[in-house]
Structures are given as C-alpha cells and as structure tokens.
C-alpha cells in the first residue's frame, strides 16, 4: 500500500518556501523566513489567487510558527495543521534539501490520509 504524504515543503523562486498540502499550494515569502527563524515571529502563509484582469493577488491563508521547544515548525492553513522538524525546514530554506515532508499535527485532521 503506498504511503500517503499529507504535504511537502520545497524551496521556490526567490527563496520562497513552497508548501503543498493536500490539493492546496501555499508559500512563505523569503523575507518572512528570517524573522520566523531568528525572532520566532509568527509569519503568514500565503496563497496566490487569480484575479479577473490576469496576474494574481497574494492572500493570507494561514500562518507558521516555531514550536515552544524550538525543534519544530508548525503550519496552520485551510488544508489542515501540520508540523515539520526544524532541521528539515532549515535544510529546505538553505537549499540543502530539495523537499521535506509535512506531518499532520492532529491525527485524523485534514491531510492525515486514510
């Protein structure tokens, strides 16, 4: 039986962190990664929504925070609530890893799979 992966992190254009969770695509802008990691500030998780005149509009769809122990990054979005180990997040943000898995924060939550 194939393993269901609830989501992934990857490094996108201009240093953005791309988040694929279920059928949703989100991103954390490159300029928000440093405050998240160094100051522990909650940062918005954005999605690009298409507008009638072409192009897109970035809208906040959730947020990312560092766990209280500093060893995890929690991502809260419309697609569900996820976490990834800090070491995975750092490797992706520095370009050392192509991608990293997201794990459901609450078993049975959206993204937890069958």
mmCIF file of C-alpha atoms in Angstrom:
data_model
loop_
_atom_site.group_PDB
_atom_site.id
_atom_site.type_symbol
_atom_site.label_atom_id
_atom_site.label_comp_id
_atom_site.label_asym_id
_atom_site.label_seq_id
_atom_site.Cartn_x
_atom_site.Cartn_y
_atom_site.Cartn_z
ATOM 1 C CA UNK A 1 0.000 0.000 0.000
ATOM 2 C CA UNK A 2 1.511 3.369 -0.971
ATOM 3 C CA UNK A 3 2.339 5.774 1.824
ATOM 4 C CA UNK A 4 0.182 8.905 1.855
ATOM 5 C CA UNK A 5 2.206 12.073 2.279
ATOM 6 C CA UNK A 6 -0.016 14.839 3.658
ATOM 7 C CA UNK A 7 2.213 17.611 2.380
ATOM 8 C CA UNK A 8 5.674 18.767 1.395
ATOM 9 C CA UNK A 9 7.935 21.776 1.725
ATOM 10 C CA UNK A 10 10.219 22.838 -1.099
ATOM 11 C CA UNK A 11 12.313 25.855 -1.998
ATOM 12 C CA UNK A 12 10.753 28.008 -4.676
ATOM 13 C CA UNK A 13 11.701 31.008 -6.736
ATOM 14 C CA UNK A 14 13.482 33.843 -4.963
ATOM 15 C CA UNK A 15 13.980 31.752 -1.810
ATOM 16 C CA UNK A 16 10.285 31.310 -1.002
ATOM 17 C CA UNK A 17 9.293 28.191 0.922
ATOM 18 C CA UNK A 18 6.594 26.416 -1.095
ATOM 19 C CA UNK A 19 4.052 24.359 0.814
ATOM 20 C CA UNK A 20 1.941 21.695 -0.881
ATOM 21 C CA UNK A 21 -0.766 20.417 1.456
ATOM 22 C CA UNK A 22 -3.463 18.172 0.034
ATOM 23 C CA UNK A 23 -4.656 19.998 -3.114
ATOM 24 C CA UNK A 24 -3.627 23.448 -1.890
ATOM 25 C CA UNK A 25 -0.452 25.374 -2.724
ATOM 26 C CA UNK A 26 0.894 27.966 -0.310
ATOM 27 C CA UNK A 27 4.164 29.788 0.250
ATOM 28 C CA UNK A 28 6.129 31.667 2.875
ATOM 29 C CA UNK A 29 7.835 34.706 1.316
ATOM 30 C CA UNK A 30 11.630 34.739 1.521
ATOM 31 C CA UNK A 31 11.616 37.997 3.516
ATOM 32 C CA UNK A 32 9.463 36.363 6.228
ATOM 33 C CA UNK A 33 11.679 33.300 6.774
ATOM 34 C CA UNK A 34 14.418 35.124 8.671
ATOM 35 C CA UNK A 35 12.064 36.756 11.253
ATOM 36 C CA UNK A 36 10.391 33.372 11.737
ATOM 37 C CA UNK A 37 13.669 31.578 12.409
ATOM 38 C CA UNK A 38 15.633 34.247 14.272
ATOM 39 C CA UNK A 39 12.963 36.100 16.253
ATOM 40 C CA UNK A 40 10.335 33.374 16.454
ATOM 41 C CA UNK A 41 7.712 35.692 14.960
ATOM 42 C CA UNK A 42 4.584 34.126 13.503
ATOM 43 C CA UNK A 43 4.679 34.580 9.752
ATOM 44 C CA UNK A 44 1.841 34.497 7.231
ATOM 45 C CA UNK A 45 1.338 31.556 4.920
ATOM 46 C CA UNK A 46 0.154 32.965 1.596
ATOM 47 C CA UNK A 47 -1.618 31.684 -1.494
ATOM 48 C CA UNK A 48 -1.842 33.378 -4.867
ATOM 49 C CA UNK A 49 -5.416 33.790 -6.053
ATOM 50 C CA UNK A 50 -6.166 34.683 -9.648
ATOM 51 C CA UNK A 51 -7.957 37.920 -10.401
ATOM 52 C CA UNK A 52 -10.079 38.789 -13.423
ATOM 53 C CA UNK A 53 -7.523 41.047 -15.096
ATOM 54 C CA UNK A 54 -4.778 38.452 -15.109
ATOM 55 C CA UNK A 55 -1.981 38.091 -12.637
ATOM 56 C CA UNK A 56 -2.679 37.178 -9.070
ATOM 57 C CA UNK A 57 -3.264 38.505 -5.620
ATOM 58 C CA UNK A 58 -1.414 37.102 -2.599
ATOM 59 C CA UNK A 59 -3.801 36.391 0.267
ATOM 60 C CA UNK A 60 -3.095 35.124 3.778
ATOM 61 C CA UNK A 61 -4.383 31.560 4.169
ATOM 62 C CA UNK A 62 -2.704 30.647 7.451
ATOM 63 C CA UNK A 63 0.443 31.125 9.466
ATOM 64 C CA UNK A 64 3.659 29.389 10.514
ATOM 65 C CA UNK A 65 5.215 29.443 13.993
ATOM 66 C CA UNK A 66 8.163 27.865 15.771
ATOM 67 C CA UNK A 67 7.204 25.295 18.409
ATOM 68 C CA UNK A 68 7.826 26.214 22.049
ATOM 69 C CA UNK A 69 10.813 23.853 22.222
ATOM 70 C CA UNK A 70 12.329 25.316 19.062
ATOM 71 C CA UNK A 71 12.577 21.921 17.377
ATOM 72 C CA UNK A 72 9.551 22.120 15.050
ATOM 73 C CA UNK A 73 7.815 24.481 12.682
ATOM 74 C CA UNK A 74 4.020 24.390 12.845
ATOM 75 C CA UNK A 75 1.990 25.369 9.793
ATOM 76 C CA UNK A 76 -1.684 26.195 10.148
ATOM 77 C CA UNK A 77 -3.700 26.522 6.928
ATOM 78 C CA UNK A 78 -7.110 25.877 5.421
ATOM 79 C CA UNK A 79 -5.827 22.489 4.245
ATOM 80 C CA UNK A 80 -5.017 21.422 7.818
ATOM 81 C CA UNK A 81 -2.484 21.782 10.599
ATOM 82 C CA UNK A 82 0.990 20.374 10.016
ATOM 83 C CA UNK A 83 4.452 20.228 11.508
ATOM 84 C CA UNK A 84 7.920 19.566 10.243
ATOM 85 C CA UNK A 85 11.133 19.151 12.236
ATOM 86 C CA UNK A 86 13.199 22.347 12.420
ATOM 87 C CA UNK A 87 16.192 20.611 10.838
ATOM 88 C CA UNK A 88 14.093 19.790 7.739
ATOM 89 C CA UNK A 89 12.783 23.348 7.485
ATOM 90 C CA UNK A 90 16.317 24.752 7.769
ATOM 91 C CA UNK A 91 17.703 22.402 5.115
ATOM 92 C CA UNK A 92 14.978 23.351 2.647
ATOM 93 C CA UNK A 93 15.273 27.085 3.377
ATOM 94 C CA UNK A 94 19.053 26.977 2.816
ATOM 95 C CA UNK A 95 18.688 24.936 -0.373
ATOM 96 C CA UNK A 96 20.469 21.910 1.123
ATOM 97 C CA UNK A 97 17.423 19.675 0.583
ATOM 98 C CA UNK A 98 15.042 19.613 -2.369
ATOM 99 C CA UNK A 99 11.979 18.940 -0.222
ATOM 100 C CA UNK A 100 10.797 17.790 3.191
ATOM 101 C CA UNK A 101 7.609 16.093 4.385
ATOM 102 C CA UNK A 102 4.873 17.698 6.437
ATOM 103 C CA UNK A 103 3.201 15.642 9.141
ATOM 104 C CA UNK A 104 -0.372 16.127 10.388
ATOM 105 C CA UNK A 105 -0.418 17.901 13.734
ATOM 106 C CA UNK A 106 -3.595 16.125 14.816
ATOM 107 C CA UNK A 107 -4.183 12.518 13.680
ATOM 108 C CA UNK A 108 -7.337 12.412 11.602
ATOM 109 C CA UNK A 109 -7.038 16.105 10.702
ATOM 110 C CA UNK A 110 -7.177 17.151 7.056
ATOM 111 C CA UNK A 111 -4.069 15.821 5.409
ATOM 112 C CA UNK A 112 -3.746 12.824 7.714
ATOM 113 C CA UNK A 113 -4.720 10.414 4.953
ATOM 114 C CA UNK A 114 -6.720 7.174 5.203
#
